[in-house]
């Protein structure tokens, strides 16, 4: 079991990284965005807090990134917990929400598509099925709240206020570092800013 994030160094290849990931569940490599490169970093300087895989049919419990290379001044990843105290979580049980992927595409706050047709395809494939705002696992309650969740009336503002006020855990990248995030109970983003250092990460989801 992983508590928020696990960092394992000296994993020599992505294949080895996937073997480690397999200890935590079924590894899925059939992803749209397998490789995270500097191009993505340069086109999105202010990435929104998000969970990986929100746009696909299932929601990965863990999300893993393995670092192939990272120069000095390479981008830094930030992560915060979305776990909730029982008293807060129980106020929002049985609420259903959806994500506004169009907003993230229009604002370019997640990924900048080179072609409009690619953005349209992404929006079309995006998961529009309502999801429970609050869920629980063996450790307790967590929420799917994130900045691009649809909340026109501000009904769930309290959750955002709680989560975004939390201490941020910082992950710096170096070659052969594997990071496994507890994706269902955290949000992450690239630390805002511009970076000169190149970095290549490989992604895997764990069901
Ligand atoms: Fe991500």
mmCIF file with all atom_site columns, C-alpha atoms and ligand atoms in Angstrom:
data_model
loop_
_atom_site.group_PDB
_atom_site.id
_atom_site.type_symbol
_atom_site.label_atom_id
_atom_site.label_alt_id
_atom_site.label_comp_id
_atom_site.label_asym_id
_atom_site.label_entity_id
_atom_site.label_seq_id
_atom_site.pdbx_PDB_ins_code
_atom_site.Cartn_x
_atom_site.Cartn_y
_atom_site.Cartn_z
_atom_site.occupancy
_atom_site.B_iso_or_equiv
_atom_site.pdbx_formal_charge
_atom_site.auth_seq_id
_atom_site.auth_comp_id
_atom_site.auth_asym_id
_atom_site.auth_atom_id
_atom_site.pdbx_PDB_model_num
ATOM   1   C  CA  . UNK A 1 1   ? 0.000   0.000  0.000   1.00 0.00 ? 1   UNK A CA  1
ATOM   2   C  CA  . UNK A 1 2   ? 1.267   3.453  -0.880  1.00 0.00 ? 2   UNK A CA  1
ATOM   3   C  CA  . UNK A 1 3   ? 0.709   6.475  1.326   1.00 0.00 ? 3   UNK A CA  1
ATOM   4   C  CA  . UNK A 1 4   ? 0.306   9.409  -1.075  1.00 0.00 ? 4   UNK A CA  1
ATOM   5   C  CA  . UNK A 1 5   ? 3.520   8.843  -2.999  1.00 0.00 ? 5   UNK A CA  1
ATOM   6   C  CA  . UNK A 1 6   ? 6.368   6.341  -3.166  1.00 0.00 ? 6   UNK A CA  1
ATOM   7   C  CA  . UNK A 1 7   ? 9.742   7.236  -4.622  1.00 0.00 ? 7   UNK A CA  1
ATOM   8   C  CA  . UNK A 1 8   ? 12.114  4.450  -5.642  1.00 0.00 ? 8   UNK A CA  1
ATOM   9   C  CA  . UNK A 1 9   ? 15.527  5.282  -7.070  1.00 0.00 ? 9   UNK A CA  1
ATOM   10  C  CA  . UNK A 1 10  ? 17.968  3.323  -9.224  1.00 0.00 ? 10  UNK A CA  1
ATOM   11  C  CA  . UNK A 1 11  ? 15.404  1.590  -11.413 1.00 0.00 ? 11  UNK A CA  1
ATOM   12  C  CA  . UNK A 1 12  ? 17.498  1.066  -14.553 1.00 0.00 ? 12  UNK A CA  1
ATOM   13  C  CA  . UNK A 1 13  ? 14.766  0.828  -17.228 1.00 0.00 ? 13  UNK A CA  1
ATOM   14  C  CA  . UNK A 1 14  ? 11.080  1.503  -17.849 1.00 0.00 ? 14  UNK A CA  1
ATOM   15  C  CA  . UNK A 1 15  ? 10.588  -2.251 -18.120 1.00 0.00 ? 15  UNK A CA  1
ATOM   16  C  CA  . UNK A 1 16  ? 12.020  -2.673 -14.615 1.00 0.00 ? 16  UNK A CA  1
ATOM   17  C  CA  . UNK A 1 17  ? 9.811   0.174  -13.437 1.00 0.00 ? 17  UNK A CA  1
ATOM   18  C  CA  . UNK A 1 18  ? 6.763   -1.632 -14.802 1.00 0.00 ? 18  UNK A CA  1
ATOM   19  C  CA  . UNK A 1 19  ? 7.773   -4.773 -12.914 1.00 0.00 ? 19  UNK A CA  1
ATOM   20  C  CA  . UNK A 1 20  ? 7.842   -2.800 -9.683  1.00 0.00 ? 20  UNK A CA  1
ATOM   21  C  CA  . UNK A 1 21  ? 4.465   -1.252 -10.569 1.00 0.00 ? 21  UNK A CA  1
ATOM   22  C  CA  . UNK A 1 22  ? 3.001   -4.740 -11.085 1.00 0.00 ? 22  UNK A CA  1
ATOM   23  C  CA  . UNK A 1 23  ? 3.411   -5.330 -7.347  1.00 0.00 ? 23  UNK A CA  1
ATOM   24  C  CA  . UNK A 1 24  ? 0.630   -2.774 -6.831  1.00 0.00 ? 24  UNK A CA  1
ATOM   25  C  CA  . UNK A 1 25  ? -1.894  -3.948 -9.443  1.00 0.00 ? 25  UNK A CA  1
ATOM   26  C  CA  . UNK A 1 26  ? -2.396  -4.457 -13.158 1.00 0.00 ? 26  UNK A CA  1
ATOM   27  C  CA  . UNK A 1 27  ? -0.130  -2.204 -15.213 1.00 0.00 ? 27  UNK A CA  1
ATOM   28  C  CA  . UNK A 1 28  ? -1.733  -0.425 -18.170 1.00 0.00 ? 28  UNK A CA  1
ATOM   29  C  CA  . UNK A 1 29  ? 0.583   0.946  -20.858 1.00 0.00 ? 29  UNK A CA  1
ATOM   30  C  CA  . UNK A 1 30  ? -2.048  1.623  -23.525 1.00 0.00 ? 30  UNK A CA  1
ATOM   31  C  CA  . UNK A 1 31  ? -2.185  5.348  -22.857 1.00 0.00 ? 31  UNK A CA  1
ATOM   32  C  CA  . UNK A 1 32  ? -2.682  8.365  -25.113 1.00 0.00 ? 32  UNK A CA  1
ATOM   33  C  CA  . UNK A 1 33  ? 0.191   10.300 -23.549 1.00 0.00 ? 33  UNK A CA  1
ATOM   34  C  CA  . UNK A 1 34  ? 2.861   7.749  -22.736 1.00 0.00 ? 34  UNK A CA  1
ATOM   35  C  CA  . UNK A 1 35  ? 5.865   9.994  -22.769 1.00 0.00 ? 35  UNK A CA  1
ATOM   36  C  CA  . UNK A 1 36  ? 6.084   13.330 -20.992 1.00 0.00 ? 36  UNK A CA  1
ATOM   37  C  CA  . UNK A 1 37  ? 8.580   15.565 -22.760 1.00 0.00 ? 37  UNK A CA  1
ATOM   38  C  CA  . UNK A 1 38  ? 9.921   19.081 -22.583 1.00 0.00 ? 38  UNK A CA  1
ATOM   39  C  CA  . UNK A 1 39  ? 7.575   20.160 -25.350 1.00 0.00 ? 39  UNK A CA  1
ATOM   40  C  CA  . UNK A 1 40  ? 4.628   19.586 -23.053 1.00 0.00 ? 40  UNK A CA  1
ATOM   41  C  CA  . UNK A 1 41  ? 6.412   21.570 -20.343 1.00 0.00 ? 41  UNK A CA  1
ATOM   42  C  CA  . UNK A 1 42  ? 7.097   24.546 -22.585 1.00 0.00 ? 42  UNK A CA  1
ATOM   43  C  CA  . UNK A 1 43  ? 3.575   24.802 -23.959 1.00 0.00 ? 43  UNK A CA  1
ATOM   44  C  CA  . UNK A 1 44  ? 1.835   24.569 -20.561 1.00 0.00 ? 44  UNK A CA  1
ATOM   45  C  CA  . UNK A 1 45  ? 3.695   26.754 -18.008 1.00 0.00 ? 45  UNK A CA  1
ATOM   46  C  CA  . UNK A 1 46  ? 0.788   26.728 -15.570 1.00 0.00 ? 46  UNK A CA  1
ATOM   47  C  CA  . UNK A 1 47  ? -0.583  23.215 -15.390 1.00 0.00 ? 47  UNK A CA  1
ATOM   48  C  CA  . UNK A 1 48  ? -3.770  22.716 -13.423 1.00 0.00 ? 48  UNK A CA  1
ATOM   49  C  CA  . UNK A 1 49  ? -3.975  20.331 -10.438 1.00 0.00 ? 49  UNK A CA  1
ATOM   50  C  CA  . UNK A 1 50  ? -5.293  17.032 -11.747 1.00 0.00 ? 50  UNK A CA  1
ATOM   51  C  CA  . UNK A 1 51  ? -5.516  13.290 -11.358 1.00 0.00 ? 51  UNK A CA  1
ATOM   52  C  CA  . UNK A 1 52  ? -4.197  11.076 -14.126 1.00 0.00 ? 52  UNK A CA  1
ATOM   53  C  CA  . UNK A 1 53  ? -6.620  9.161  -16.277 1.00 0.00 ? 53  UNK A CA  1
ATOM   54  C  CA  . UNK A 1 54  ? -9.702  11.200 -15.377 1.00 0.00 ? 54  UNK A CA  1
ATOM   55  C  CA  . UNK A 1 55  ? -10.489 11.292 -19.076 1.00 0.00 ? 55  UNK A CA  1
ATOM   56  C  CA  . UNK A 1 56  ? -10.495 7.528  -19.634 1.00 0.00 ? 56  UNK A CA  1
ATOM   57  C  CA  . UNK A 1 57  ? -13.139 4.917  -18.864 1.00 0.00 ? 57  UNK A CA  1
ATOM   58  C  CA  . UNK A 1 58  ? -11.600 3.666  -15.652 1.00 0.00 ? 58  UNK A CA  1
ATOM   59  C  CA  . UNK A 1 59  ? -9.794  5.701  -13.054 1.00 0.00 ? 59  UNK A CA  1
ATOM   60  C  CA  . UNK A 1 60  ? -6.331  4.367  -12.188 1.00 0.00 ? 60  UNK A CA  1
ATOM   61  C  CA  . UNK A 1 61  ? -5.733  3.806  -8.504  1.00 0.00 ? 61  UNK A CA  1
ATOM   62  C  CA  . UNK A 1 62  ? -2.028  4.495  -8.933  1.00 0.00 ? 62  UNK A CA  1
ATOM   63  C  CA  . UNK A 1 63  ? -0.169  6.493  -11.539 1.00 0.00 ? 63  UNK A CA  1
ATOM   64  C  CA  . UNK A 1 64  ? 3.524   5.905  -12.113 1.00 0.00 ? 64  UNK A CA  1
ATOM   65  C  CA  . UNK A 1 65  ? 6.236   7.969  -13.767 1.00 0.00 ? 65  UNK A CA  1
ATOM   66  C  CA  . UNK A 1 66  ? 9.716   6.730  -14.491 1.00 0.00 ? 66  UNK A CA  1
ATOM   67  C  CA  . UNK A 1 67  ? 12.443  9.246  -15.292 1.00 0.00 ? 67  UNK A CA  1
ATOM   68  C  CA  . UNK A 1 68  ? 14.625  8.443  -18.303 1.00 0.00 ? 68  UNK A CA  1
ATOM   69  C  CA  . UNK A 1 69  ? 16.575  11.676 -18.106 1.00 0.00 ? 69  UNK A CA  1
ATOM   70  C  CA  . UNK A 1 70  ? 16.463  14.957 -16.209 1.00 0.00 ? 70  UNK A CA  1
ATOM   71  C  CA  . UNK A 1 71  ? 18.868  17.837 -16.552 1.00 0.00 ? 71  UNK A CA  1
ATOM   72  C  CA  . UNK A 1 72  ? 19.520  20.397 -13.872 1.00 0.00 ? 72  UNK A CA  1
ATOM   73  C  CA  . UNK A 1 73  ? 16.578  22.822 -13.652 1.00 0.00 ? 73  UNK A CA  1
ATOM   74  C  CA  . UNK A 1 74  ? 14.204  20.154 -14.955 1.00 0.00 ? 74  UNK A CA  1
ATOM   75  C  CA  . UNK A 1 75  ? 10.531  20.582 -14.013 1.00 0.00 ? 75  UNK A CA  1
ATOM   76  C  CA  . UNK A 1 76  ? 9.410   19.662 -10.521 1.00 0.00 ? 76  UNK A CA  1
ATOM   77  C  CA  . UNK A 1 77  ? 6.197   17.803 -9.675  1.00 0.00 ? 77  UNK A CA  1
ATOM   78  C  CA  . UNK A 1 78  ? 3.930   18.802 -6.803  1.00 0.00 ? 78  UNK A CA  1
ATOM   79  C  CA  . UNK A 1 79  ? 1.402   16.593 -5.070  1.00 0.00 ? 79  UNK A CA  1
ATOM   80  C  CA  . UNK A 1 80  ? -1.338  17.159 -2.462  1.00 0.00 ? 80  UNK A CA  1
ATOM   81  C  CA  . UNK A 1 81  ? -3.698  14.807 -0.657  1.00 0.00 ? 81  UNK A CA  1
ATOM   82  C  CA  . UNK A 1 82  ? -7.420  14.746 -1.420  1.00 0.00 ? 82  UNK A CA  1
ATOM   83  C  CA  . UNK A 1 83  ? -8.312  12.722 1.660   1.00 0.00 ? 83  UNK A CA  1
ATOM   84  C  CA  . UNK A 1 84  ? -11.077 14.170 3.819   1.00 0.00 ? 84  UNK A CA  1
ATOM   85  C  CA  . UNK A 1 85  ? -11.944 14.019 7.503   1.00 0.00 ? 85  UNK A CA  1
ATOM   86  C  CA  . UNK A 1 86  ? -15.077 11.911 8.078   1.00 0.00 ? 86  UNK A CA  1
ATOM   87  C  CA  . UNK A 1 87  ? -17.208 14.879 9.206   1.00 0.00 ? 87  UNK A CA  1
ATOM   88  C  CA  . UNK A 1 88  ? -16.537 16.790 5.974   1.00 0.00 ? 88  UNK A CA  1
ATOM   89  C  CA  . UNK A 1 89  ? -16.769 13.758 3.663   1.00 0.00 ? 89  UNK A CA  1
ATOM   90  C  CA  . UNK A 1 90  ? -20.104 12.677 5.080   1.00 0.00 ? 90  UNK A CA  1
ATOM   91  C  CA  . UNK A 1 91  ? -21.665 16.043 4.147   1.00 0.00 ? 91  UNK A CA  1
ATOM   92  C  CA  . UNK A 1 92  ? -20.980 15.259 0.478   1.00 0.00 ? 92  UNK A CA  1
ATOM   93  C  CA  . UNK A 1 93  ? -21.758 11.560 0.246   1.00 0.00 ? 93  UNK A CA  1
ATOM   94  C  CA  . UNK A 1 94  ? -24.057 10.609 -2.654  1.00 0.00 ? 94  UNK A CA  1
ATOM   95  C  CA  . UNK A 1 95  ? -23.188 13.754 -4.657  1.00 0.00 ? 95  UNK A CA  1
ATOM   96  C  CA  . UNK A 1 96  ? -22.327 13.089 -8.304  1.00 0.00 ? 96  UNK A CA  1
ATOM   97  C  CA  . UNK A 1 97  ? -20.066 15.298 -10.384 1.00 0.00 ? 97  UNK A CA  1
ATOM   98  C  CA  . UNK A 1 98  ? -18.493 15.558 -13.834 1.00 0.00 ? 98  UNK A CA  1
ATOM   99  C  CA  . UNK A 1 99  ? -15.280 17.080 -15.151 1.00 0.00 ? 99  UNK A CA  1
ATOM   100 C  CA  . UNK A 1 100 ? -15.177 20.025 -17.532 1.00 0.00 ? 100 UNK A CA  1
ATOM   101 C  CA  . UNK A 1 101 ? -12.499 18.857 -19.984 1.00 0.00 ? 101 UNK A CA  1
ATOM   102 C  CA  . UNK A 1 102 ? -13.502 21.508 -22.507 1.00 0.00 ? 102 UNK A CA  1
ATOM   103 C  CA  . UNK A 1 103 ? -12.399 24.146 -19.998 1.00 0.00 ? 103 UNK A CA  1
ATOM   104 C  CA  . UNK A 1 104 ? -8.929  22.614 -19.666 1.00 0.00 ? 104 UNK A CA  1
ATOM   105 C  CA  . UNK A 1 105 ? -8.586  22.327 -23.444 1.00 0.00 ? 105 UNK A CA  1
ATOM   106 C  CA  . UNK A 1 106 ? -9.758  25.897 -24.077 1.00 0.00 ? 106 UNK A CA  1
ATOM   107 C  CA  . UNK A 1 107 ? -7.491  27.299 -21.374 1.00 0.00 ? 107 UNK A CA  1
ATOM   108 C  CA  . UNK A 1 108 ? -4.560  25.065 -22.375 1.00 0.00 ? 108 UNK A CA  1
ATOM   109 C  CA  . UNK A 1 109 ? -4.144  24.371 -18.672 1.00 0.00 ? 109 UNK A CA  1
ATOM   110 C  CA  . UNK A 1 110 ? -3.441  20.674 -19.005 1.00 0.00 ? 110 UNK A CA  1
ATOM   111 C  CA  . UNK A 1 111 ? -2.164  19.826 -22.447 1.00 0.00 ? 111 UNK A CA  1
ATOM   112 C  CA  . UNK A 1 112 ? -1.771  21.974 -25.530 1.00 0.00 ? 112 UNK A CA  1
ATOM   113 C  CA  . UNK A 1 113 ? -2.983  20.158 -28.615 1.00 0.00 ? 113 UNK A CA  1
ATOM   114 C  CA  . UNK A 1 114 ? -1.179  20.939 -31.855 1.00 0.00 ? 114 UNK A CA  1
ATOM   115 C  CA  . UNK A 1 115 ? -4.288  20.420 -33.939 1.00 0.00 ? 115 UNK A CA  1
ATOM   116 C  CA  . UNK A 1 116 ? -7.874  21.326 -33.243 1.00 0.00 ? 116 UNK A CA  1
ATOM   117 C  CA  . UNK A 1 117 ? -8.887  17.889 -34.494 1.00 0.00 ? 117 UNK A CA  1
ATOM   118 C  CA  . UNK A 1 118 ? -6.754  16.254 -31.757 1.00 0.00 ? 118 UNK A CA  1
ATOM   119 C  CA  . UNK A 1 119 ? -8.367  18.439 -29.099 1.00 0.00 ? 119 UNK A CA  1
ATOM   120 C  CA  . UNK A 1 120 ? -11.810 17.532 -30.443 1.00 0.00 ? 120 UNK A CA  1
ATOM   121 C  CA  . UNK A 1 121 ? -10.995 13.827 -30.391 1.00 0.00 ? 121 UNK A CA  1
ATOM   122 C  CA  . UNK A 1 122 ? -9.730  14.093 -26.801 1.00 0.00 ? 122 UNK A CA  1
ATOM   123 C  CA  . UNK A 1 123 ? -12.912 15.947 -25.786 1.00 0.00 ? 123 UNK A CA  1
ATOM   124 C  CA  . UNK A 1 124 ? -15.061 13.372 -27.572 1.00 0.00 ? 124 UNK A CA  1
ATOM   125 C  CA  . UNK A 1 125 ? -13.336 10.422 -25.894 1.00 0.00 ? 125 UNK A CA  1
ATOM   126 C  CA  . UNK A 1 126 ? -13.334 12.095 -22.473 1.00 0.00 ? 126 UNK A CA  1
ATOM   127 C  CA  . UNK A 1 127 ? -15.313 10.399 -19.779 1.00 0.00 ? 127 UNK A CA  1
ATOM   128 C  CA  . UNK A 1 128 ? -18.591 12.256 -19.223 1.00 0.00 ? 128 UNK A CA  1
ATOM   129 C  CA  . UNK A 1 129 ? -20.092 9.698  -16.876 1.00 0.00 ? 129 UNK A CA  1
ATOM   130 C  CA  . UNK A 1 130 ? -20.921 11.260 -13.502 1.00 0.00 ? 130 UNK A CA  1
ATOM   131 C  CA  . UNK A 1 131 ? -18.637 10.127 -10.692 1.00 0.00 ? 131 UNK A CA  1
ATOM   132 C  CA  . UNK A 1 132 ? -19.080 10.071 -6.939  1.00 0.00 ? 132 UNK A CA  1
ATOM   133 C  CA  . UNK A 1 133 ? -17.679 13.231 -5.367  1.00 0.00 ? 133 UNK A CA  1
ATOM   134 C  CA  . UNK A 1 134 ? -16.614 11.297 -2.289  1.00 0.00 ? 134 UNK A CA  1
ATOM   135 C  CA  . UNK A 1 135 ? -15.357 7.740  -2.180  1.00 0.00 ? 135 UNK A CA  1
ATOM   136 C  CA  . UNK A 1 136 ? -13.650 5.630  0.438   1.00 0.00 ? 136 UNK A CA  1
ATOM   137 C  CA  . UNK A 1 137 ? -10.941 3.022  0.565   1.00 0.00 ? 137 UNK A CA  1
ATOM   138 C  CA  . UNK A 1 138 ? -9.364  1.071  3.423   1.00 0.00 ? 138 UNK A CA  1
ATOM   139 C  CA  . UNK A 1 139 ? -7.752  4.278  4.752   1.00 0.00 ? 139 UNK A CA  1
ATOM   140 C  CA  . UNK A 1 140 ? -10.859 6.459  4.744   1.00 0.00 ? 140 UNK A CA  1
ATOM   141 C  CA  . UNK A 1 141 ? -12.619 9.031  2.579   1.00 0.00 ? 141 UNK A CA  1
ATOM   142 C  CA  . UNK A 1 142 ? -11.167 10.919 -0.385  1.00 0.00 ? 142 UNK A CA  1
ATOM   143 C  CA  . UNK A 1 143 ? -12.725 13.229 -2.970  1.00 0.00 ? 143 UNK A CA  1
ATOM   144 C  CA  . UNK A 1 144 ? -12.647 13.608 -6.740  1.00 0.00 ? 144 UNK A CA  1
ATOM   145 C  CA  . UNK A 1 145 ? -12.740 17.393 -6.351  1.00 0.00 ? 145 UNK A CA  1
ATOM   146 C  CA  . UNK A 1 146 ? -10.313 19.135 -8.708  1.00 0.00 ? 146 UNK A CA  1
ATOM   147 C  CA  . UNK A 1 147 ? -10.166 22.650 -10.195 1.00 0.00 ? 147 UNK A CA  1
ATOM   148 C  CA  . UNK A 1 148 ? -11.935 21.638 -13.433 1.00 0.00 ? 148 UNK A CA  1
ATOM   149 C  CA  . UNK A 1 149 ? -14.781 19.765 -11.813 1.00 0.00 ? 149 UNK A CA  1
ATOM   150 C  CA  . UNK A 1 150 ? -18.103 21.311 -12.821 1.00 0.00 ? 150 UNK A CA  1
ATOM   151 C  CA  . UNK A 1 151 ? -19.410 23.361 -9.908  1.00 0.00 ? 151 UNK A CA  1
ATOM   152 C  CA  . UNK A 1 152 ? -21.324 26.314 -11.377 1.00 0.00 ? 152 UNK A CA  1
ATOM   153 C  CA  . UNK A 1 153 ? -23.131 27.100 -8.144  1.00 0.00 ? 153 UNK A CA  1
ATOM   154 C  CA  . UNK A 1 154 ? -20.044 26.803 -5.942  1.00 0.00 ? 154 UNK A CA  1
ATOM   155 C  CA  . UNK A 1 155 ? -21.659 23.987 -3.933  1.00 0.00 ? 155 UNK A CA  1
ATOM   156 C  CA  . UNK A 1 156 ? -18.359 22.243 -3.367  1.00 0.00 ? 156 UNK A CA  1
ATOM   157 C  CA  . UNK A 1 157 ? -16.124 25.256 -2.793  1.00 0.00 ? 157 UNK A CA  1
ATOM   158 C  CA  . UNK A 1 158 ? -15.358 24.084 0.755   1.00 0.00 ? 158 UNK A CA  1
ATOM   159 C  CA  . UNK A 1 159 ? -13.586 21.007 -0.604  1.00 0.00 ? 159 UNK A CA  1
ATOM   160 C  CA  . UNK A 1 160 ? -11.339 23.080 -2.851  1.00 0.00 ? 160 UNK A CA  1
ATOM   161 C  CA  . UNK A 1 161 ? -10.567 25.449 0.011   1.00 0.00 ? 161 UNK A CA  1
ATOM   162 C  CA  . UNK A 1 162 ? -9.494  22.531 2.218   1.00 0.00 ? 162 UNK A CA  1
ATOM   163 C  CA  . UNK A 1 163 ? -7.404  20.727 -0.380  1.00 0.00 ? 163 UNK A CA  1
ATOM   164 C  CA  . UNK A 1 164 ? -5.640  23.712 -1.908  1.00 0.00 ? 164 UNK A CA  1
ATOM   165 C  CA  . UNK A 1 165 ? -4.612  24.998 1.538   1.00 0.00 ? 165 UNK A CA  1
ATOM   166 C  CA  . UNK A 1 166 ? -2.646  21.821 2.220   1.00 0.00 ? 166 UNK A CA  1
ATOM   167 C  CA  . UNK A 1 167 ? 1.094   21.430 2.395   1.00 0.00 ? 167 UNK A CA  1
ATOM   168 C  CA  . UNK A 1 168 ? 2.550   20.469 -0.956  1.00 0.00 ? 168 UNK A CA  1
ATOM   169 C  CA  . UNK A 1 169 ? 4.929   17.539 -1.334  1.00 0.00 ? 169 UNK A CA  1
ATOM   170 C  CA  . UNK A 1 170 ? 7.627   18.250 -3.905  1.00 0.00 ? 170 UNK A CA  1
ATOM   171 C  CA  . UNK A 1 171 ? 9.136   15.645 -6.216  1.00 0.00 ? 171 UNK A CA  1
ATOM   172 C  CA  . UNK A 1 172 ? 12.380  16.439 -7.964  1.00 0.00 ? 172 UNK A CA  1
ATOM   173 C  CA  . UNK A 1 173 ? 13.413  14.328 -10.909 1.00 0.00 ? 173 UNK A CA  1
ATOM   174 C  CA  . UNK A 1 174 ? 16.610  12.466 -11.558 1.00 0.00 ? 174 UNK A CA  1
ATOM   175 C  CA  . UNK A 1 175 ? 17.381  9.653  -13.975 1.00 0.00 ? 175 UNK A CA  1
ATOM   176 C  CA  . UNK A 1 176 ? 16.136  6.175  -12.996 1.00 0.00 ? 176 UNK A CA  1
ATOM   177 C  CA  . UNK A 1 177 ? 13.737  7.533  -10.388 1.00 0.00 ? 177 UNK A CA  1
ATOM   178 C  CA  . UNK A 1 178 ? 10.329  5.849  -10.234 1.00 0.00 ? 178 UNK A CA  1
ATOM   179 C  CA  . UNK A 1 179 ? 7.459   7.742  -8.632  1.00 0.00 ? 179 UNK A CA  1
ATOM   180 C  CA  . UNK A 1 180 ? 4.191   5.949  -7.880  1.00 0.00 ? 180 UNK A CA  1
ATOM   181 C  CA  . UNK A 1 181 ? 1.384   8.277  -6.853  1.00 0.00 ? 181 UNK A CA  1
ATOM   182 C  CA  . UNK A 1 182 ? -1.743  7.284  -5.007  1.00 0.00 ? 182 UNK A CA  1
ATOM   183 C  CA  . UNK A 1 183 ? -3.674  8.782  -7.914  1.00 0.00 ? 183 UNK A CA  1
ATOM   184 C  CA  . UNK A 1 184 ? -7.210  8.290  -6.591  1.00 0.00 ? 184 UNK A CA  1
ATOM   185 C  CA  . UNK A 1 185 ? -6.498  10.201 -3.362  1.00 0.00 ? 185 UNK A CA  1
ATOM   186 C  CA  . UNK A 1 186 ? -4.128  12.949 -4.513  1.00 0.00 ? 186 UNK A CA  1
ATOM   187 C  CA  . UNK A 1 187 ? -3.867  15.784 -7.026  1.00 0.00 ? 187 UNK A CA  1
ATOM   188 C  CA  . UNK A 1 188 ? -0.635  16.652 -8.791  1.00 0.00 ? 188 UNK A CA  1
ATOM   189 C  CA  . UNK A 1 189 ? 0.748   19.202 -11.207 1.00 0.00 ? 189 UNK A CA  1
ATOM   190 C  CA  . UNK A 1 190 ? 3.992   20.514 -12.564 1.00 0.00 ? 190 UNK A CA  1
ATOM   191 C  CA  . UNK A 1 191 ? 5.246   23.241 -10.216 1.00 0.00 ? 191 UNK A CA  1
ATOM   192 C  CA  . UNK A 1 192 ? 4.342   26.532 -11.947 1.00 0.00 ? 192 UNK A CA  1
ATOM   193 C  CA  . UNK A 1 193 ? 7.157   28.264 -13.762 1.00 0.00 ? 193 UNK A CA  1
ATOM   194 C  CA  . UNK A 1 194 ? 9.440   27.938 -16.725 1.00 0.00 ? 194 UNK A CA  1
ATOM   195 C  CA  . UNK A 1 195 ? 12.194  25.363 -16.847 1.00 0.00 ? 195 UNK A CA  1
ATOM   196 C  CA  . UNK A 1 196 ? 15.306  25.234 -18.956 1.00 0.00 ? 196 UNK A CA  1
ATOM   197 C  CA  . UNK A 1 197 ? 16.314  21.701 -18.054 1.00 0.00 ? 197 UNK A CA  1
ATOM   198 C  CA  . UNK A 1 198 ? 15.171  18.895 -20.302 1.00 0.00 ? 198 UNK A CA  1
ATOM   199 C  CA  . UNK A 1 199 ? 13.336  15.919 -18.832 1.00 0.00 ? 199 UNK A CA  1
ATOM   200 C  CA  . UNK A 1 200 ? 11.814  12.720 -20.176 1.00 0.00 ? 200 UNK A CA  1
ATOM   201 C  CA  . UNK A 1 201 ? 9.316   10.721 -18.138 1.00 0.00 ? 201 UNK A CA  1
ATOM   202 C  CA  . UNK A 1 202 ? 7.484   7.525  -19.013 1.00 0.00 ? 202 UNK A CA  1
ATOM   203 C  CA  . UNK A 1 203 ? 4.009   6.942  -17.682 1.00 0.00 ? 203 UNK A CA  1
ATOM   204 C  CA  . UNK A 1 204 ? 2.097   3.857  -16.601 1.00 0.00 ? 204 UNK A CA  1
ATOM   205 C  CA  . UNK A 1 205 ? -1.278  3.472  -14.951 1.00 0.00 ? 205 UNK A CA  1
ATOM   206 C  CA  . UNK A 1 206 ? -1.969  0.812  -12.357 1.00 0.00 ? 206 UNK A CA  1
ATOM   207 C  CA  . UNK A 1 207 ? -5.508  -0.520 -12.061 1.00 0.00 ? 207 UNK A CA  1
HETATM 208 FE FE1 . LIG B 2 .   ? -0.477  14.006 -14.509 1.00 0.00 ? 1   LIG B FE1 1
#
